PDB file of C-alpha atoms and ligand atoms in Angstrom:
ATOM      1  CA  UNK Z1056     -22.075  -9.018  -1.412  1.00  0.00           C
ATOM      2  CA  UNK Z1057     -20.802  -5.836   0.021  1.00  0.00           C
ATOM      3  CA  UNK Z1058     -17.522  -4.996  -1.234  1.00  0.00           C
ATOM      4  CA  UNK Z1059     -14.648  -2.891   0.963  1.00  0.00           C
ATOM      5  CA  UNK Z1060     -14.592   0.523   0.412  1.00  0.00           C
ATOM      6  CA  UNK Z1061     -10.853   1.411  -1.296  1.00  0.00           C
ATOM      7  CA  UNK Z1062      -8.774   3.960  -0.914  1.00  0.00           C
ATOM      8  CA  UNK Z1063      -5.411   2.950  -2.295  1.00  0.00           C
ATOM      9  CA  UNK Z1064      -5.605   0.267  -5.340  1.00  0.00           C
ATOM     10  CA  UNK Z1065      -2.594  -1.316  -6.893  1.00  0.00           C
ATOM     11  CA  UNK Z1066      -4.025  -1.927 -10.044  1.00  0.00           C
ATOM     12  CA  UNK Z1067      -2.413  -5.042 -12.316  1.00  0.00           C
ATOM     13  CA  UNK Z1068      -2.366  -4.781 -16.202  1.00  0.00           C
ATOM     14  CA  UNK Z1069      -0.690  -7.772 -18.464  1.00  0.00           C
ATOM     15  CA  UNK Z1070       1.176  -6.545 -21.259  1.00  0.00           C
ATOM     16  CA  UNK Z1071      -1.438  -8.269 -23.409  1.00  0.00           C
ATOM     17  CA  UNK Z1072      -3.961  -5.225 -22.009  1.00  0.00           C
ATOM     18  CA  UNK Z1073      -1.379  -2.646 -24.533  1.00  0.00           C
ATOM     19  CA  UNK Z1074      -1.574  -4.429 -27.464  1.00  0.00           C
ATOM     20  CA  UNK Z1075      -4.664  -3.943 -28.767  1.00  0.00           C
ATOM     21  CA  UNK Z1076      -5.878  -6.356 -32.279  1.00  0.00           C
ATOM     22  CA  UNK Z1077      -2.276  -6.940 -33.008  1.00  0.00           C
ATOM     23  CA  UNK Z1078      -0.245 -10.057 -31.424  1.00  0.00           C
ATOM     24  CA  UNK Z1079       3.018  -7.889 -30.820  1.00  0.00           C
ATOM     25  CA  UNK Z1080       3.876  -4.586 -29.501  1.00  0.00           C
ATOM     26  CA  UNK Z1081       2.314  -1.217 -28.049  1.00  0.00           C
ATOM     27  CA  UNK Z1082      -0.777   0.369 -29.801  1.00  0.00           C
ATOM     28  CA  UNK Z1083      -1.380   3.775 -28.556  1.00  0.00           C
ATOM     29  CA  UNK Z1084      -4.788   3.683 -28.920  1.00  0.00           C
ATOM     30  CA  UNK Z1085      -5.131   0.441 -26.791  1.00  0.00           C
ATOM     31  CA  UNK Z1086      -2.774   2.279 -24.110  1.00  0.00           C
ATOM     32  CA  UNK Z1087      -5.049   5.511 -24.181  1.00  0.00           C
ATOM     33  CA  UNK Z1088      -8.136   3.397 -23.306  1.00  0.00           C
ATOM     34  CA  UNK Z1089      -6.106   1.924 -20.590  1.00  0.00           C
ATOM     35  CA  UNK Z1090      -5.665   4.808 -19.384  1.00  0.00           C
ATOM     36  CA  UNK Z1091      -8.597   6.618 -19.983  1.00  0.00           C
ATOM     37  CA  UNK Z1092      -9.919   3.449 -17.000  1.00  0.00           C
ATOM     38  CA  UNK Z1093      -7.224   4.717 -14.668  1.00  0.00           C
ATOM     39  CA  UNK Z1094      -8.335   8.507 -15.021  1.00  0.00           C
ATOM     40  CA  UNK Z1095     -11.994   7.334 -14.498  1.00  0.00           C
ATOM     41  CA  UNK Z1096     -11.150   5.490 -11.325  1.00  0.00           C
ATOM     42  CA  UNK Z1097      -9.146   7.920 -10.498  1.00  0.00           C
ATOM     43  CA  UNK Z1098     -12.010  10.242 -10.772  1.00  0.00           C
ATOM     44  CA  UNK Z1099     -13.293   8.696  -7.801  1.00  0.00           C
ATOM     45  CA  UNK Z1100     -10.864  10.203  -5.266  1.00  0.00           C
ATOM     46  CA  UNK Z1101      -8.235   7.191  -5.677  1.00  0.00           C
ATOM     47  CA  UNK Z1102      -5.130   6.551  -4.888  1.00  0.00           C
ATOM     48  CA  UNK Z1103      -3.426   4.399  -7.378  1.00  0.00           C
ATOM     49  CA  UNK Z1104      -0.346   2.155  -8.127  1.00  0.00           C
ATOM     50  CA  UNK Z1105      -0.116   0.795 -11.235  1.00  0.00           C
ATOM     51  CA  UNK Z1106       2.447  -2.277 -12.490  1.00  0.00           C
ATOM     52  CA  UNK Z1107       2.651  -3.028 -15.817  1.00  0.00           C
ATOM     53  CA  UNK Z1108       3.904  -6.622 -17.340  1.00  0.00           C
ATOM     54  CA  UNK Z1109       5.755  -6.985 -20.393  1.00  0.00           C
ATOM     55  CA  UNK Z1110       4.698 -10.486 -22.284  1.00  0.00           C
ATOM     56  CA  UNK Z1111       3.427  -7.848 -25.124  1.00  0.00           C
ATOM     57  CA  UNK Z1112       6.988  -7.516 -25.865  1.00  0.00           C
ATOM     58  CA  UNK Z1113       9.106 -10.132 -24.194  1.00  0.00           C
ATOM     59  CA  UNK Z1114       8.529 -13.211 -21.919  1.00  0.00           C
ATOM     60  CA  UNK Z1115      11.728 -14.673 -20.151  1.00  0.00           C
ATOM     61  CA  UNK Z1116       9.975 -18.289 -19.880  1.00  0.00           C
ATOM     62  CA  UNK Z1117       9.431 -17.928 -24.043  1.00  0.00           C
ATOM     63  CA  UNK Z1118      12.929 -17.054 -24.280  1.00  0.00           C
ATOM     64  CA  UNK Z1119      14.443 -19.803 -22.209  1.00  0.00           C
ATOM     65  CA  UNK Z1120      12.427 -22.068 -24.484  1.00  0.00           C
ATOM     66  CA  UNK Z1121      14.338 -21.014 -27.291  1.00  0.00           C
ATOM     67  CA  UNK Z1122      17.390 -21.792 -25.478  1.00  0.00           C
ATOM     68  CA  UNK Z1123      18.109 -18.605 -23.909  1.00  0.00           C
ATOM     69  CA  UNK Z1124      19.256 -18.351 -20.809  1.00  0.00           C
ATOM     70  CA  UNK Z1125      16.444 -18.107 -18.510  1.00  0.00           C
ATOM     71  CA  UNK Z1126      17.783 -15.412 -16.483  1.00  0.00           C
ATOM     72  CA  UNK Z1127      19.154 -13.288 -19.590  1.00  0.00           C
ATOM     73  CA  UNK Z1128      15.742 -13.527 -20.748  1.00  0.00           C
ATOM     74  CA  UNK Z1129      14.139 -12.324 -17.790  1.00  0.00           C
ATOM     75  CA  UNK Z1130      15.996  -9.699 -17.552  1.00  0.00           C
ATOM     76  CA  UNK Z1131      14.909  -8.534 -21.320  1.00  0.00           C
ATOM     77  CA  UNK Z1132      11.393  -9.128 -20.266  1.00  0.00           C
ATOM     78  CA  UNK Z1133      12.266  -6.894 -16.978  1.00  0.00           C
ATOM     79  CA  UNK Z1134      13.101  -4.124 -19.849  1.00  0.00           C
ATOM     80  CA  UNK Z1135       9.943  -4.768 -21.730  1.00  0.00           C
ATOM     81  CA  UNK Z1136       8.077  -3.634 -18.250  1.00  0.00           C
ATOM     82  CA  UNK Z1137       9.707   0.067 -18.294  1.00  0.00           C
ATOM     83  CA  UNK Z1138       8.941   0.358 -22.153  1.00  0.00           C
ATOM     84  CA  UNK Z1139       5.092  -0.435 -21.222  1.00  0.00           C
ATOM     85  CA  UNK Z1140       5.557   1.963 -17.967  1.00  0.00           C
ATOM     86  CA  UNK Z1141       6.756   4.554 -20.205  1.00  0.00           C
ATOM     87  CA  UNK Z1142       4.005   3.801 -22.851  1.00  0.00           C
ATOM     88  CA  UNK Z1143       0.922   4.113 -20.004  1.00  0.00           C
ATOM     89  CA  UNK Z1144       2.584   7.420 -18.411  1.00  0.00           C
ATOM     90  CA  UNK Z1145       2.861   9.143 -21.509  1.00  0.00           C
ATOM     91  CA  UNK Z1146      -1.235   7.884 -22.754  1.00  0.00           C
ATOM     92  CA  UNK Z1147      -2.006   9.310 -18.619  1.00  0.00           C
ATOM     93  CA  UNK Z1148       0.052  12.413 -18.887  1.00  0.00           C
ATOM     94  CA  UNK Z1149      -1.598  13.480 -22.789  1.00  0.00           C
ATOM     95  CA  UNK Z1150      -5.003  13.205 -20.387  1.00  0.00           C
ATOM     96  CA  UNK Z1151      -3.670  15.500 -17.632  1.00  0.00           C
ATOM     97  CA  UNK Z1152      -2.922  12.808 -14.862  1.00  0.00           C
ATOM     98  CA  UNK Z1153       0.249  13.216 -13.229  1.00  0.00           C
ATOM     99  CA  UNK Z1154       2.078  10.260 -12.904  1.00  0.00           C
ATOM    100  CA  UNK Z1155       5.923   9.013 -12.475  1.00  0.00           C
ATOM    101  CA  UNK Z1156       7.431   6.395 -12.966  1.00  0.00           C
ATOM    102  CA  UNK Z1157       9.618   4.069 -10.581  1.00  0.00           C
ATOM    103  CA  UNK Z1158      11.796   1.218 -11.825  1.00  0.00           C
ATOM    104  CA  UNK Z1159      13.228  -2.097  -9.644  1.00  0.00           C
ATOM    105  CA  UNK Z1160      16.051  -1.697 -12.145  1.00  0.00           C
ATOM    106  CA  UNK Z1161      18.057   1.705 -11.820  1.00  0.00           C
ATOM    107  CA  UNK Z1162      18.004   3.655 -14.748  1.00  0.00           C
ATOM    108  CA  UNK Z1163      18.129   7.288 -13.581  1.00  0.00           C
ATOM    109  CA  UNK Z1164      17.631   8.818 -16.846  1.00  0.00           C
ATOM    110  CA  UNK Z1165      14.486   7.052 -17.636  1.00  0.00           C
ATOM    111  CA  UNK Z1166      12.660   7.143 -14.119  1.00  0.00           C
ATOM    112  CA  UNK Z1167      12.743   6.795 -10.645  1.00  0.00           C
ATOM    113  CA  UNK Z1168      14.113   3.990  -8.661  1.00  0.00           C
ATOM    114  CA  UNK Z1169      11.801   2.163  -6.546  1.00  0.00           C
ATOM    115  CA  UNK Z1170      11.694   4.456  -3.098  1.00  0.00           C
ATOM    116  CA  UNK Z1171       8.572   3.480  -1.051  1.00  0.00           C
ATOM    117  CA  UNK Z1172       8.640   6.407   1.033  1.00  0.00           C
ATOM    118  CA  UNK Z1173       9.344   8.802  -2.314  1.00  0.00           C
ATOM    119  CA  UNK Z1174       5.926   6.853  -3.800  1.00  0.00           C
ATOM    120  CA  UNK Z1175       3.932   7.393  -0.976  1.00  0.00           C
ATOM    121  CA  UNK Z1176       5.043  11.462  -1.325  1.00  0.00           C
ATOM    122  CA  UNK Z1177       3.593  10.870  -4.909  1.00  0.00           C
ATOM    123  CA  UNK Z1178       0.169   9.340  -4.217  1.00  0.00           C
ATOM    124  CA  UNK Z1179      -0.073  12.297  -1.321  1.00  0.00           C
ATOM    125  CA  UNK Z1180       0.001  14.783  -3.887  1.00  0.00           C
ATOM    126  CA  UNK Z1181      -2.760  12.778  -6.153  1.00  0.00           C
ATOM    127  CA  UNK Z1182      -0.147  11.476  -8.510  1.00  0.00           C
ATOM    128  CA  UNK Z1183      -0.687   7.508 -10.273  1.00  0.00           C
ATOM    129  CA  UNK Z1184       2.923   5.905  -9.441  1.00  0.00           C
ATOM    130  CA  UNK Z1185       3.849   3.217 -12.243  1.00  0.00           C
ATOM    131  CA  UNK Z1186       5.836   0.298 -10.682  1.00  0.00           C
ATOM    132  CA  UNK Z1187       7.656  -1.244 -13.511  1.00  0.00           C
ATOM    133  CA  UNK Z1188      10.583  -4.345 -13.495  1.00  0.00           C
ATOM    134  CA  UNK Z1189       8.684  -5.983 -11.518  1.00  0.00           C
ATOM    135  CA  UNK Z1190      10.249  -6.967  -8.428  1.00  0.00           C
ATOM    136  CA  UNK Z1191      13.968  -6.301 -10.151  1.00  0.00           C
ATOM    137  CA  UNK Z1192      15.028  -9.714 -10.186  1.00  0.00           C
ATOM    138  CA  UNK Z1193      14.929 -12.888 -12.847  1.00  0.00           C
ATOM    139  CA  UNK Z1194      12.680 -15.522 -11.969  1.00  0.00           C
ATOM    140  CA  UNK Z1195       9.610 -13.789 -10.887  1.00  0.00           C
ATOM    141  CA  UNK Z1196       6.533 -12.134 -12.545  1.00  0.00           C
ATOM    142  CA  UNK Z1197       5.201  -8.763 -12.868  1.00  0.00           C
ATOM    143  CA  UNK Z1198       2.315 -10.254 -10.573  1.00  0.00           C
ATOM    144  CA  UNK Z1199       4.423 -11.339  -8.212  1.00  0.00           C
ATOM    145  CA  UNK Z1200       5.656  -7.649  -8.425  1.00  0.00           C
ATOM    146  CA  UNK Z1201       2.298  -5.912  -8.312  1.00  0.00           C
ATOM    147  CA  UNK Z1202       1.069  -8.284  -4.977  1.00  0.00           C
ATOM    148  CA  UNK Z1203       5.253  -7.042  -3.162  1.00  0.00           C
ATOM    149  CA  UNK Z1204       4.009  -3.562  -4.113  1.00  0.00           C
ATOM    150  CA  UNK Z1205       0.549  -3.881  -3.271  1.00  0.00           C
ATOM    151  CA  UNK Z1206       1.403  -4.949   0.002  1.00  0.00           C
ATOM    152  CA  UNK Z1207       4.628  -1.891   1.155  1.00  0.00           C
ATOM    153  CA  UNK Z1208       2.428   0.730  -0.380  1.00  0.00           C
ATOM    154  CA  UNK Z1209      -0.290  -0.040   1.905  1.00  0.00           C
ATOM    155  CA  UNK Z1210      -2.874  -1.010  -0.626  1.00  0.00           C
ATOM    156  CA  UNK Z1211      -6.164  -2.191  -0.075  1.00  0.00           C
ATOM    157  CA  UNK Z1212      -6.275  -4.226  -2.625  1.00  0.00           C
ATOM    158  CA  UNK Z1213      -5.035  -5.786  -5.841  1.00  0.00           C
ATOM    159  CA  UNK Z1214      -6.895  -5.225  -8.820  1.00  0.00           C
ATOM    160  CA  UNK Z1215      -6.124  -7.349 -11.740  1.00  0.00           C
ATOM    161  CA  UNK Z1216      -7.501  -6.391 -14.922  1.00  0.00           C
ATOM    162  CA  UNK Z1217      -7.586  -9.359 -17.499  1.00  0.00           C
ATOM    163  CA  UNK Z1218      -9.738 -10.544 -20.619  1.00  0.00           C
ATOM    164  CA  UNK Z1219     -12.221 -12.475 -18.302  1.00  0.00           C
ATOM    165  CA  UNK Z1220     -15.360 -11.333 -16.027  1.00  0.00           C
ATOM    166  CA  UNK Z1221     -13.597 -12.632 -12.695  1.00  0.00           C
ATOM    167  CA  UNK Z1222     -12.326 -16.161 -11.512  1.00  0.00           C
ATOM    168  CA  UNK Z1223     -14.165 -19.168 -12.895  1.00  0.00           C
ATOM    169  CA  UNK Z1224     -14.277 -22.959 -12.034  1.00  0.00           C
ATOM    170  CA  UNK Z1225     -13.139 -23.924 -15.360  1.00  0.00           C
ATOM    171  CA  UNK Z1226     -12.060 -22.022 -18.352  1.00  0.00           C
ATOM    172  CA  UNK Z1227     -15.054 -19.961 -19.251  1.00  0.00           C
ATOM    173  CA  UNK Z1228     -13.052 -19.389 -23.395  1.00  0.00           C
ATOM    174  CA  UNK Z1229     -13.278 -23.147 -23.342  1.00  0.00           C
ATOM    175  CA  UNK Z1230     -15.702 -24.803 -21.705  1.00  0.00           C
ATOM    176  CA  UNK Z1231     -19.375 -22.872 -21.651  1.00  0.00           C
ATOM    177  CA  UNK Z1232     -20.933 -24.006 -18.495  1.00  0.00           C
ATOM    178  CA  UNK Z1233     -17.897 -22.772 -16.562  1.00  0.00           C
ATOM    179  CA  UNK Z1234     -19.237 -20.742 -13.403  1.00  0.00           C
ATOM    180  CA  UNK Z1235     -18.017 -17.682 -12.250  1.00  0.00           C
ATOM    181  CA  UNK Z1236     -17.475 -16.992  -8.428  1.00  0.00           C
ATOM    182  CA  UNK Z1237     -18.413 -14.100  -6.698  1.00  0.00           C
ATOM    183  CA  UNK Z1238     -15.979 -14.203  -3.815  1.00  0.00           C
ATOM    184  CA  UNK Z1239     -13.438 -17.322  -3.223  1.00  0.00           C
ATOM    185  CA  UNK Z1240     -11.177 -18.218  -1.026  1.00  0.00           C
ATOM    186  CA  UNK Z1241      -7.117 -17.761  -1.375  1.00  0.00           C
ATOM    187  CA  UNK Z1242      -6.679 -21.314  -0.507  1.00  0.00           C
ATOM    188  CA  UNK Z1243      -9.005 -22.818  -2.578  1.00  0.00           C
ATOM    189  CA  UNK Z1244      -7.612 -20.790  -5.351  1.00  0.00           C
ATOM    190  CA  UNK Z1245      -4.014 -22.426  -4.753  1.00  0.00           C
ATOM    191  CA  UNK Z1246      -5.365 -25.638  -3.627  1.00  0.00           C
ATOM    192  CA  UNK Z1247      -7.709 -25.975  -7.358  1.00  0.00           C
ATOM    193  CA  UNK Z1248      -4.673 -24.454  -9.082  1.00  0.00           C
ATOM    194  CA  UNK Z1249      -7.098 -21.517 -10.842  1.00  0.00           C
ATOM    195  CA  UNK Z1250      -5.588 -19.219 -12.895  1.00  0.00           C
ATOM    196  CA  UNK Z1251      -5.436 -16.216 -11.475  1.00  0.00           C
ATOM    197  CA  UNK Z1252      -2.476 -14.827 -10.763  1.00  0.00           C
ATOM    198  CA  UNK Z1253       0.864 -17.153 -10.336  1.00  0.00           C
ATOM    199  CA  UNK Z1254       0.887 -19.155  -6.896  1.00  0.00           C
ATOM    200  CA  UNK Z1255       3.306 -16.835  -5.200  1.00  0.00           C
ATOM    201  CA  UNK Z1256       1.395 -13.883  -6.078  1.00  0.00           C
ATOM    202  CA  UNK Z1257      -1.614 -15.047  -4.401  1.00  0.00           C
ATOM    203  CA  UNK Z1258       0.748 -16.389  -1.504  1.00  0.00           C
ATOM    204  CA  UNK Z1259       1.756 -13.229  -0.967  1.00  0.00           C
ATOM    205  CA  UNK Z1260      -1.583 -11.470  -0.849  1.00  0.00           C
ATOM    206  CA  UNK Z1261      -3.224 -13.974   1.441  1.00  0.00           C
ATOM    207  CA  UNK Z1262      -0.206 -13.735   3.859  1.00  0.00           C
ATOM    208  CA  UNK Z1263      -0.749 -10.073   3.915  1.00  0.00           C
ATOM    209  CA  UNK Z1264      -4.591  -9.994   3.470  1.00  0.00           C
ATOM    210  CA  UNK Z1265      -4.941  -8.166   0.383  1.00  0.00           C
ATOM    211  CA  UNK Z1266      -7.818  -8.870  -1.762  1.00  0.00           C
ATOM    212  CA  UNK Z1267      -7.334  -9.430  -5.267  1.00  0.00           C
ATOM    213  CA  UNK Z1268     -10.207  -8.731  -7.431  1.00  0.00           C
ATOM    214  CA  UNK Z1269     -10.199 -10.282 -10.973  1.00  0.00           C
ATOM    215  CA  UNK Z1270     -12.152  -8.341 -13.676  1.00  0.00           C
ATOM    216  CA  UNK Z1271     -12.768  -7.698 -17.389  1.00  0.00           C
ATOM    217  CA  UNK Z1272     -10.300  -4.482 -18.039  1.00  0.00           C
ATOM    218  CA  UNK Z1273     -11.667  -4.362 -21.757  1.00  0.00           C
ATOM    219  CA  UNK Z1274     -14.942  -3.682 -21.043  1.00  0.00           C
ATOM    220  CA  UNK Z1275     -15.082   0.531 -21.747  1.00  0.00           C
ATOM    221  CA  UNK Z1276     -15.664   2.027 -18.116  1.00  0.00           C
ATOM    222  CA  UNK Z1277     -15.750  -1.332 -15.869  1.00  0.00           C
ATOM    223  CA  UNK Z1278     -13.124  -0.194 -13.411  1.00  0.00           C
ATOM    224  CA  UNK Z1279     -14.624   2.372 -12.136  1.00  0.00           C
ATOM    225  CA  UNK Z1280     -17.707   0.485 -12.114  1.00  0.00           C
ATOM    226  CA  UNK Z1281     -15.940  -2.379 -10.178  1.00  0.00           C
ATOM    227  CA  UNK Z1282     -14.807   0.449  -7.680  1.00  0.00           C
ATOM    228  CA  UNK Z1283     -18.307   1.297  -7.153  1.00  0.00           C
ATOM    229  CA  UNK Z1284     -19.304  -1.772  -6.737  1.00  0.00           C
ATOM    230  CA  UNK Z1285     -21.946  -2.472  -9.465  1.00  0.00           C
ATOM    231  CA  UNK Z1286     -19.436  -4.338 -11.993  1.00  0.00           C
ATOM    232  CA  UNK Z1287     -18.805  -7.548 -12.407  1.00  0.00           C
ATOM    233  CA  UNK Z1288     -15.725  -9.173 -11.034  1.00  0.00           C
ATOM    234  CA  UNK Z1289     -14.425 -12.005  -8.540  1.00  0.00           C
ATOM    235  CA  UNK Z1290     -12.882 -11.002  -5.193  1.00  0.00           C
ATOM    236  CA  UNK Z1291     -10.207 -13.562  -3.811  1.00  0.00           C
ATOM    237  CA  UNK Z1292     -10.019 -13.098  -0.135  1.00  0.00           C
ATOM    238  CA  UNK Z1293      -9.196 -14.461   3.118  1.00  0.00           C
ATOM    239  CA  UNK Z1294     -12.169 -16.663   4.268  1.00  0.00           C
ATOM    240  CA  UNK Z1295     -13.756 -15.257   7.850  1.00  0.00           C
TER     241      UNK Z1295
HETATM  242  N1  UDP J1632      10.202 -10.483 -15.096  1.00  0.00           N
HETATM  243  C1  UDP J1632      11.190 -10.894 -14.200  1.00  0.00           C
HETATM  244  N2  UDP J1632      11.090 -10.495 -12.890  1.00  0.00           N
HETATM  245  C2  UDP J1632      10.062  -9.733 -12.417  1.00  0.00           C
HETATM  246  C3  UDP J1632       9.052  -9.340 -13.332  1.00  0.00           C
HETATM  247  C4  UDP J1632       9.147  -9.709 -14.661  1.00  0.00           C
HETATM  248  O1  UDP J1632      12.120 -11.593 -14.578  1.00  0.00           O
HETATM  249  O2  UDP J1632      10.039  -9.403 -11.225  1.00  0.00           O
HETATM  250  C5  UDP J1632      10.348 -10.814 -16.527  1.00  0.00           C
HETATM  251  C6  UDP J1632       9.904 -12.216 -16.880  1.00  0.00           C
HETATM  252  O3  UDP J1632      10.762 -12.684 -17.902  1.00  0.00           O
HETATM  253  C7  UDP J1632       8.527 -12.015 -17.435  1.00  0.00           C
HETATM  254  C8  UDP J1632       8.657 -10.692 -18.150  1.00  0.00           C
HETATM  255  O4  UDP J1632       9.525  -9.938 -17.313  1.00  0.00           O
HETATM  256  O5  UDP J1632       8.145 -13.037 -18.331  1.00  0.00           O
HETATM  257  C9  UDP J1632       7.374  -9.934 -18.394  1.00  0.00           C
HETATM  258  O6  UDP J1632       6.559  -9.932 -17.252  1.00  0.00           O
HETATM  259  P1  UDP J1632       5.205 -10.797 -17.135  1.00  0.00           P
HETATM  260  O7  UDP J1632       5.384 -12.101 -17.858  1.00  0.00           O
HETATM  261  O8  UDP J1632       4.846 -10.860 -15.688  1.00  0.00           O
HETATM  262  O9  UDP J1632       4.206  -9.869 -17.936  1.00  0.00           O
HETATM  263  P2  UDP J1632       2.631 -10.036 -18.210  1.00  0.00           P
HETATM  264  O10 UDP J1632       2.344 -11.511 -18.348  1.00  0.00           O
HETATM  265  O11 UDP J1632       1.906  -9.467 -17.031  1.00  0.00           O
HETATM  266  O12 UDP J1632       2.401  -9.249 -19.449  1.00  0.00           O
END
């Protein structure tokens, strides 16, 4: 399989990607890995956007389960996406990358507010832009967030780093013989209900034709291996 050449990425991290051994909370050495991948890829002449979830810190759904309400909750997870943002430009910044941060919530002593055409100044000048709160609203996801970015900035694609080697038929953690595509379809992704980003997240992609490609972001060095096109990972496209 030949895979596109890229010149802008939005590239996806879960919360889950900070924490490191620990089943709470921001560990700096987990965050400067993480971004030792985005200096590596960005090595390669990239532009990149980066959007950060929060379920390290704070899931909305989790909350609402404990009777909060849902959208209160959201909201605190919405938070718990700036504190990553914050965590990831300070790990890229200590490397030398510059970086800045823009937020779907306002908070003008902390960061930018979301302005496309202020982001796209940014990547122009080789600077990593770090979406965070998601899309700035309760009821969505940070991957919801990352495919609405992915798709004003222009990107041309959607990389989402996770614990797995790409997109299998079955859970691979689960059940062994579980096979792992190379390339698949976005509607046979919704239609089998595979867990790769939520449904509207992959909606939106496929309406706006941006592959997502699912790979292993704790592998040392696999981004920019995926980039060049010799790592391992599942791309989700539009079928020809
Ligand atoms: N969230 C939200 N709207 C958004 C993005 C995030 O309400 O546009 C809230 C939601 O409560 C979510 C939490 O922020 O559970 C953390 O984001 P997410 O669960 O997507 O993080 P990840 O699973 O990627 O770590």
């Amino acid at each position: 399989m030949t895979r596109p050449r890229f010149d802008r990425i939005l590239l996806k991290l879960s919360g889950e990607a900070l924490m490191g051994p620990g089943q709470f909370g921001i560990d700096p050495d987990t965050v400067a890995n993480m971004a030792a991948e985005v200096k590596a890829a960005k090595e390669q002449g990239l532009e990149i956007c980066l959007v950060i979830g929060g379920g390290n810190i704070f899931r909305g759904m989790a909350g609402a389960a404990k009777g909060m309400d849902r959208a209160q909750a959201d909201y605190m997870g919405m938070l718990a996406t700036v504190m990553n943002a914050l965590a990831v430009q300070n790990a890229l910044e200590q490397m030398g990358v510059e970086t800045r941060v823009q937020s779907a919530i306002k908070m003008d002593q902390v960061c930018e507010p979301v302005i496309r055409r202020r982001a796209e100044r940014h990547l122009a000048k080789g600077r990593v832009v770090i979406f965070a709160a998601g899309v700035g609203s309760p009821y969505f996801t940070t991957d919801t967030g990352a495919a609405l970015r992915a798709a004003e900035m222009k990107c041309d694609a959607l990389f989402k780093g996770t614990s797995v080697d790409g997109v299998y038929d079955s859970d691979p953690k689960i059940n062994p013989k579980a096979s792992r595509y190379d390339v698949i379809g976005f509607d046979r992704v919704l239609a089998d209900d595979l867990k790769v980003m939520d449904a509207s997240a992959v909606a939106l992609c496929r309406d706006n034709n941006i592959p997502i490609v699912v790979f292993n972001i704790r592998e040392p060095g696999n981004l920019a291996k995926v980039l060049a096109g010799s790592g391992t990972a599942t791309v989700v496209m539009n079928e020809e």
